[in-house]
PDB file of C-alpha atoms in Angstrom:
ATOM      1  CA  MET A 264       0.000   0.000   0.000  1.00  0.00           C
ATOM      2  CA  SER A 265       1.420   3.328  -0.994  1.00  0.00           C
ATOM      3  CA  THR A 266       0.789   6.517   0.877  1.00  0.00           C
ATOM      4  CA  LYS A 267       0.811   9.912  -0.707  1.00  0.00           C
ATOM      5  CA  GLN A 268       2.840  12.485   1.099  1.00  0.00           C
ATOM      6  CA  SER A 269       2.267  16.172   0.686  1.00  0.00           C
ATOM      7  CA  ALA A 270       5.072  18.442  -0.324  1.00  0.00           C
ATOM      8  CA  PRO A 271       6.551  20.302   2.621  1.00  0.00           C
ATOM      9  CA  GLY A 272       4.765  23.584   3.169  1.00  0.00           C
ATOM     10  CA  ALA A 273       1.842  22.684   0.891  1.00  0.00           C
ATOM     11  CA  THR A 274      -1.399  24.530   1.451  1.00  0.00           C
ATOM     12  CA  GLY A 275      -4.690  22.761   2.062  1.00  0.00           C
ATOM     13  CA  ALA A 276      -5.718  23.245  -1.561  1.00  0.00           C
ATOM     14  CA  GLN A 277      -2.437  21.771  -2.747  1.00  0.00           C
ATOM     15  CA  LYS A 278      -2.871  18.823  -0.385  1.00  0.00           C
ATOM     16  CA  ASP A 279      -6.394  18.313  -1.812  1.00  0.00           C
ATOM     17  CA  GLN A 280      -5.027  18.242  -5.353  1.00  0.00           C
ATOM     18  CA  GLN A 281      -2.187  15.895  -4.468  1.00  0.00           C
ATOM     19  CA  GLY A 282      -4.056  13.403  -2.374  1.00  0.00           C
ATOM     20  CA  GLY A 283      -7.706  14.110  -3.032  1.00  0.00           C
ATOM     21  CA  GLY A 284      -8.014  14.486   0.721  1.00  0.00           C
ATOM     22  CA  SER A 285     -10.189  16.464   3.009  1.00  0.00           C
ATOM     23  CA  GLY A 286      -7.850  19.363   3.737  1.00  0.00           C
ATOM     24  CA  THR A 287      -8.896  22.986   3.752  1.00  0.00           C
ATOM     25  CA  THR A 288      -9.591  24.771   0.507  1.00  0.00           C
ATOM     26  CA  VAL A 289      -8.554  28.122  -0.880  1.00  0.00           C
ATOM     27  CA  SER A 290     -10.761  31.044   0.031  1.00  0.00           C
ATOM     28  CA  ASN A 291     -13.262  32.080  -2.608  1.00  0.00           C
ATOM     29  CA  ARG A 292     -12.418  35.763  -2.049  1.00  0.00           C
ATOM     30  CA  GLY A 293     -15.883  36.740  -0.918  1.00  0.00           C
ATOM     31  CA  ARG A 294     -17.812  35.018  -3.712  1.00  0.00           C
ATOM     32  CA  ALA A 295     -20.739  32.884  -2.689  1.00  0.00           C
ATOM     33  CA  LEU A 296     -20.238  29.195  -3.395  1.00  0.00           C
ATOM     34  CA  ARG A 297     -22.916  27.433  -5.369  1.00  0.00           C
ATOM     35  CA  ALA A 298     -24.694  24.737  -3.458  1.00  0.00           C
ATOM     36  CA  VAL A 299     -24.318  21.326  -5.045  1.00  0.00           C
ATOM     37  CA  PRO A 300     -27.282  18.985  -4.587  1.00  0.00           C
ATOM     38  CA  GLU A 301     -26.488  15.896  -2.541  1.00  0.00           C
ATOM     39  CA  ASP A 302     -27.645  13.546  -5.320  1.00  0.00           C
ATOM     40  CA  ALA A 303     -25.390  15.242  -7.911  1.00  0.00           C
ATOM     41  CA  THR A 304     -23.094  12.940  -9.843  1.00  0.00           C
ATOM     42  CA  ALA A 305     -19.460  13.606 -10.645  1.00  0.00           C
ATOM     43  CA  GLY A 306     -20.562  14.504 -14.185  1.00  0.00           C
ATOM     44  CA  ASP A 307     -23.061  17.054 -12.855  1.00  0.00           C
ATOM     45  CA  ILE A 308     -20.373  18.668 -10.736  1.00  0.00           C
ATOM     46  CA  THR A 309     -17.935  18.667 -13.658  1.00  0.00           C
ATOM     47  CA  ALA A 310     -20.510  20.414 -15.848  1.00  0.00           C
ATOM     48  CA  LEU A 311     -21.140  23.014 -13.135  1.00  0.00           C
ATOM     49  CA  ARG A 312     -17.416  23.612 -12.786  1.00  0.00           C
ATOM     50  CA  ALA A 313     -17.022  24.079 -16.543  1.00  0.00           C
ATOM     51  CA  GLU A 314     -19.892  26.581 -16.577  1.00  0.00           C
ATOM     52  CA  MET A 315     -18.376  28.390 -13.609  1.00  0.00           C
ATOM     53  CA  GLN A 316     -15.013  28.645 -15.375  1.00  0.00           C
ATOM     54  CA  VAL A 317     -16.606  30.079 -18.514  1.00  0.00           C
ATOM     55  CA  THR A 318     -18.517  32.590 -16.393  1.00  0.00           C
ATOM     56  CA  ALA A 319     -15.372  33.531 -14.450  1.00  0.00           C
ATOM     57  CA  LEU A 320     -13.500  34.218 -17.690  1.00  0.00           C
ATOM     58  CA  SER A 321     -16.329  36.533 -18.889  1.00  0.00           C
ATOM     59  CA  VAL A 322     -16.311  34.970 -22.349  1.00  0.00           C
ATOM     60  CA  ASP A 323     -19.556  35.169 -24.302  1.00  0.00           C
ATOM     61  CA  THR A 324     -18.511  33.829 -27.704  1.00  0.00           C
ATOM     62  CA  TRP A 325     -15.687  31.614 -28.912  1.00  0.00           C
ATOM     63  CA  PRO A 326     -14.819  29.744 -32.090  1.00  0.00           C
ATOM     64  CA  PRO A 327     -15.347  25.997 -32.265  1.00  0.00           C
ATOM     65  CA  TYR A 328     -12.450  23.918 -30.987  1.00  0.00           C
ATOM     66  CA  GLY A 329     -10.067  22.925 -33.793  1.00  0.00           C
ATOM     67  CA  SER A 330     -11.507  25.408 -36.296  1.00  0.00           C
ATOM     68  CA  PRO A 331      -9.208  27.753 -38.252  1.00  0.00           C
ATOM     69  CA  ALA A 332     -10.475  30.662 -36.121  1.00  0.00           C
ATOM     70  CA  TRP A 333      -9.581  28.743 -32.950  1.00  0.00           C
ATOM     71  CA  LEU A 334      -6.116  27.933 -34.331  1.00  0.00           C
ATOM     72  CA  ARG A 335      -5.487  31.665 -34.932  1.00  0.00           C
ATOM     73  CA  LEU A 336      -6.220  32.550 -31.287  1.00  0.00           C
ATOM     74  CA  ASP A 337      -3.346  33.390 -28.978  1.00  0.00           C
ATOM     75  CA  PRO A 338      -2.839  30.480 -26.550  1.00  0.00           C
ATOM     76  CA  LYS A 339      -3.317  32.913 -23.668  1.00  0.00           C
ATOM     77  CA  ASP A 340      -6.660  34.110 -25.052  1.00  0.00           C
ATOM     78  CA  PRO A 341      -9.409  32.906 -22.682  1.00  0.00           C
ATOM     79  CA  ARG A 342     -11.571  32.034 -25.698  1.00  0.00           C
ATOM     80  CA  ALA A 343      -9.053  29.336 -26.671  1.00  0.00           C
ATOM     81  CA  TYR A 344      -9.398  27.805 -23.201  1.00  0.00           C
ATOM     82  CA  VAL A 345     -13.199  28.050 -23.243  1.00  0.00           C
ATOM     83  CA  ALA A 346     -13.386  26.330 -26.650  1.00  0.00           C
ATOM     84  CA  THR A 347     -11.106  23.568 -25.365  1.00  0.00           C
ATOM     85  CA  LEU A 348     -13.193  23.272 -22.217  1.00  0.00           C
ATOM     86  CA  GLU A 349     -16.379  23.060 -24.284  1.00  0.00           C
ATOM     87  CA  ALA A 350     -14.887  20.299 -26.469  1.00  0.00           C
ATOM     88  CA  ALA A 351     -13.774  18.383 -23.384  1.00  0.00           C
ATOM     89  CA  GLU A 352     -17.228  18.697 -21.824  1.00  0.00           C
ATOM     90  CA  GLN A 353     -18.908  17.505 -25.034  1.00  0.00           C
ATOM     91  CA  HIS A 354     -16.529  14.542 -25.140  1.00  0.00           C
ATOM     92  CA  ARG A 355     -17.216  13.725 -21.485  1.00  0.00           C
ATOM     93  CA  ARG A 356     -20.965  13.797 -22.056  1.00  0.00           C
ATOM     94  CA  ALA A 357     -20.745  11.675 -25.223  1.00  0.00           C
ATOM     95  CA  THR A 358     -18.548   9.125 -23.444  1.00  0.00           C
ATOM     96  CA  ALA A 359     -20.909   8.992 -20.456  1.00  0.00           C
ATOM     97  CA  GLU A 360     -23.903   8.483 -22.753  1.00  0.00           C
ATOM     98  CA  ARG A 361     -22.098   5.740 -24.682  1.00  0.00           C
ATOM     99  CA  GLN A 362     -21.195   3.993 -21.405  1.00  0.00           C
ATOM    100  CA  ARG A 363     -24.777   4.317 -20.176  1.00  0.00           C
ATOM    101  CA  LEU A 364     -26.144   2.798 -23.379  1.00  0.00           C
ATOM    102  CA  ASP A 365     -23.564  -0.006 -23.257  1.00  0.00           C
ATOM    103  CA  TRP A 366     -24.598  -0.805 -19.678  1.00  0.00           C
ATOM    104  CA  LEU A 367     -28.259  -0.686 -20.691  1.00  0.00           C
ATOM    105  CA  MET A 368     -27.649  -3.001 -23.641  1.00  0.00           C
ATOM    106  CA  ASP A 369     -26.020  -5.553 -21.331  1.00  0.00           C
ATOM    107  CA  ASN A 370     -28.547  -5.278 -18.496  1.00  0.00           C
ATOM    108  CA  ASP A 371     -31.877  -4.284 -20.069  1.00  0.00           C
ATOM    109  CA  PRO A 372     -31.905  -4.915 -23.831  1.00  0.00           C
ATOM    110  CA  VAL A 373     -35.613  -4.107 -24.194  1.00  0.00           C
ATOM    111  CA  GLU A 374     -35.161  -0.643 -22.693  1.00  0.00           C
ATOM    112  CA  TRP A 375     -31.940  -0.167 -24.728  1.00  0.00           C
ATOM    113  CA  TRP A 376     -33.841  -0.956 -27.953  1.00  0.00           C
ATOM    114  CA  ARG A 377     -36.656   1.411 -26.981  1.00  0.00           C
ATOM    115  CA  GLU A 378     -34.167   4.230 -26.399  1.00  0.00           C
ATOM    116  CA  ILE A 379     -32.100   3.790 -29.528  1.00  0.00           C
ATOM    117  CA  THR A 380     -35.185   3.546 -31.748  1.00  0.00           C
ATOM    118  CA  ALA A 381     -37.136   6.354 -30.043  1.00  0.00           C
ATOM    119  CA  ASP A 382     -36.100   9.004 -32.606  1.00  0.00           C
ATOM    120  CA  ALA A 383     -36.926   6.730 -35.548  1.00  0.00           C
ATOM    121  CA  ASN A 384     -40.286   5.825 -34.011  1.00  0.00           C
ATOM    122  CA  ALA A 385     -41.113   9.484 -33.399  1.00  0.00           C
ATOM    123  CA  TYR A 386     -40.157  10.357 -36.984  1.00  0.00           C
ATOM    124  CA  ALA A 387     -42.240   7.487 -38.337  1.00  0.00           C
ATOM    125  CA  GLY A 388     -45.163   8.675 -36.210  1.00  0.00           C
ATOM    126  CA  ARG A 389     -44.905  12.152 -37.701  1.00  0.00           C
ATOM    127  CA  GLN A 390     -44.569  10.767 -41.231  1.00  0.00           C
ATOM    128  CA  GLY A 391     -47.306   8.124 -40.905  1.00  0.00           C
ATOM    129  CA  HIS A 392     -49.934  10.040 -42.856  1.00  0.00           C
ATOM    130  CA  VAL A 393     -47.438  10.803 -45.625  1.00  0.00           C
ATOM    131  CA  ILE A 394     -46.332   7.184 -45.833  1.00  0.00           C
ATOM    132  CA  ALA A 395     -49.911   5.888 -45.716  1.00  0.00           C
ATOM    133  CA  ALA A 396     -50.878   8.177 -48.602  1.00  0.00           C
ATOM    134  CA  ARG A 397     -48.150   6.719 -50.828  1.00  0.00           C
ATOM    135  CA  ARG A 398     -49.032   3.840 -53.107  1.00  0.00           C
ATOM    136  CA  THR A 399     -47.147   0.602 -52.618  1.00  0.00           C
ATOM    137  CA  ALA A 400     -44.981  -0.898 -55.359  1.00  0.00           C
ATOM    138  CA  GLU A 401     -47.711  -3.473 -56.022  1.00  0.00           C
ATOM    139  CA  GLU A 402     -50.328  -0.721 -56.371  1.00  0.00           C
ATOM    140  CA  LEU A 403     -48.067   1.186 -58.764  1.00  0.00           C
ATOM    141  CA  ARG A 404     -47.462  -1.958 -60.878  1.00  0.00           C
ATOM    142  CA  THR A 405     -51.180  -2.735 -61.002  1.00  0.00           C
ATOM    143  CA  ALA A 406     -52.029   0.845 -61.992  1.00  0.00           C
ATOM    144  CA  ARG A 407     -49.361   0.802 -64.714  1.00  0.00           C
ATOM    145  CA  ASP A 408     -50.584  -2.541 -66.070  1.00  0.00           C
ATOM    146  CA  ASN A 409     -54.215  -1.451 -65.977  1.00  0.00           C
ATOM    147  CA  ALA A 410     -53.447   1.813 -67.741  1.00  0.00           C
ATOM    148  CA  ASN A 411     -52.506  -0.136 -70.880  1.00  0.00           C
ATOM    149  CA  ASN A 412     -55.279  -2.714 -70.543  1.00  0.00           C
ATOM    150  CA  GLN A 413     -58.330  -0.804 -71.628  1.00  0.00           C
ATOM    151  CA  PRO A 414     -61.387  -2.699 -72.831  1.00  0.00           C
ATOM    152  CA  PRO A 415     -61.377  -3.243 -76.587  1.00  0.00           C
ATOM    153  CA  HIS A 416     -62.858  -0.493 -78.667  1.00  0.00           C
ATOM    154  CA  GLN A 417     -66.228  -1.378 -80.104  1.00  0.00           C
ATOM    155  CA  LEU A 418     -66.207  -0.767 -83.825  1.00  0.00           C
ATOM    156  CA  ARG A 419     -69.205   1.100 -85.175  1.00  0.00           C
ATOM    157  CA  ALA A 420     -69.709   1.976 -88.750  1.00  0.00           C
ATOM    158  CA  THR A 421     -70.845   5.525 -89.381  1.00  0.00           C
ATOM    159  CA  PRO A 422     -73.394   6.220 -92.117  1.00  0.00           C
ATOM    160  CA  GLY A 423     -71.819   8.122 -94.980  1.00  0.00           C
ATOM    161  CA  TRP A 424     -68.350   6.746 -94.275  1.00  0.00           C
ATOM    162  CA  PRO A 425     -66.663   3.873 -96.028  1.00  0.00           C
ATOM    163  CA  PRO A 426     -66.833   0.365 -94.526  1.00  0.00           C
ATOM    164  CA  ILE A 427     -64.360  -0.463 -91.687  1.00  0.00           C
ATOM    165  CA  ALA A 428     -61.927  -3.344 -92.113  1.00  0.00           C
ATOM    166  CA  ILE A 429     -62.290  -5.758 -89.161  1.00  0.00           C
ATOM    167  CA  PRO A 430     -58.889  -6.364 -87.527  1.00  0.00           C
ATOM    168  CA  GLY A 431     -57.748  -9.999 -87.547  1.00  0.00           C
ATOM    169  CA  GLN A 432     -60.359 -10.947 -90.146  1.00  0.00           C
ATOM    170  CA  PRO A 433     -58.980 -10.224 -93.593  1.00  0.00           C
ATOM    171  CA  GLY A 434     -61.594  -9.471 -96.220  1.00  0.00           C
ATOM    172  CA  ARG A 435     -64.380  -8.673 -93.744  1.00  0.00           C
ATOM    173  CA  TYR A 436     -65.737  -5.186 -93.405  1.00  0.00           C
ATOM    174  CA  LEU A 437     -68.133  -3.474 -91.064  1.00  0.00           C
ATOM    175  CA  ILE A 438     -70.955  -1.663 -92.810  1.00  0.00           C
ATOM    176  CA  PRO A 439     -73.512   0.610 -91.059  1.00  0.00           C
ATOM    177  CA  GLY A 440     -76.364  -1.529 -89.655  1.00  0.00           C
ATOM    178  CA  GLN A 441     -74.193  -4.684 -89.408  1.00  0.00           C
ATOM    179  CA  GLU A 442     -72.296  -3.826 -86.138  1.00  0.00           C
ATOM    180  CA  ASN A 443     -73.565  -6.918 -84.277  1.00  0.00           C
ATOM    181  CA  THR A 444     -72.274  -9.374 -86.886  1.00  0.00           C
ATOM    182  CA  ALA A 445     -68.662  -8.453 -86.375  1.00  0.00           C
TER     183      ALA A 445
END
């Protein structure tokens, strides 16, 4: 078992950082400390600390981490730190969510499936009327086939016009008054 020893003359805050102990902390110089709920997780506290650091630096806008604008910032510019802090916080949250979903997949697959398909189900619910109004491939094929399959045209001879040759029956003609014999 190893024991961590504090550097000689270390302050309480330095002892806390070195050993994670319960020593005294640095004064907050008259600022009121935010109360942290007792049921807060380490991630909740980390998010609060990140927000507090951004507020303390008085930075309202900053370029996205890794962007050309961020690369042009002076390393001492507080916006560079805030962008880095934001990227780290986004990474922490994404990692925590991935770990939560992995745990859920191993321990409650039904709930895991419900969660990962929730967005798709919601989208399908919103698009249901649009999808229902669309014709299926079978309906489209049937409509296309039926469009070309019209009932045969009934030949009728018109008085004053020449006789009509009957298709498929060479030498036979339709004359007015003889329509039923064809």
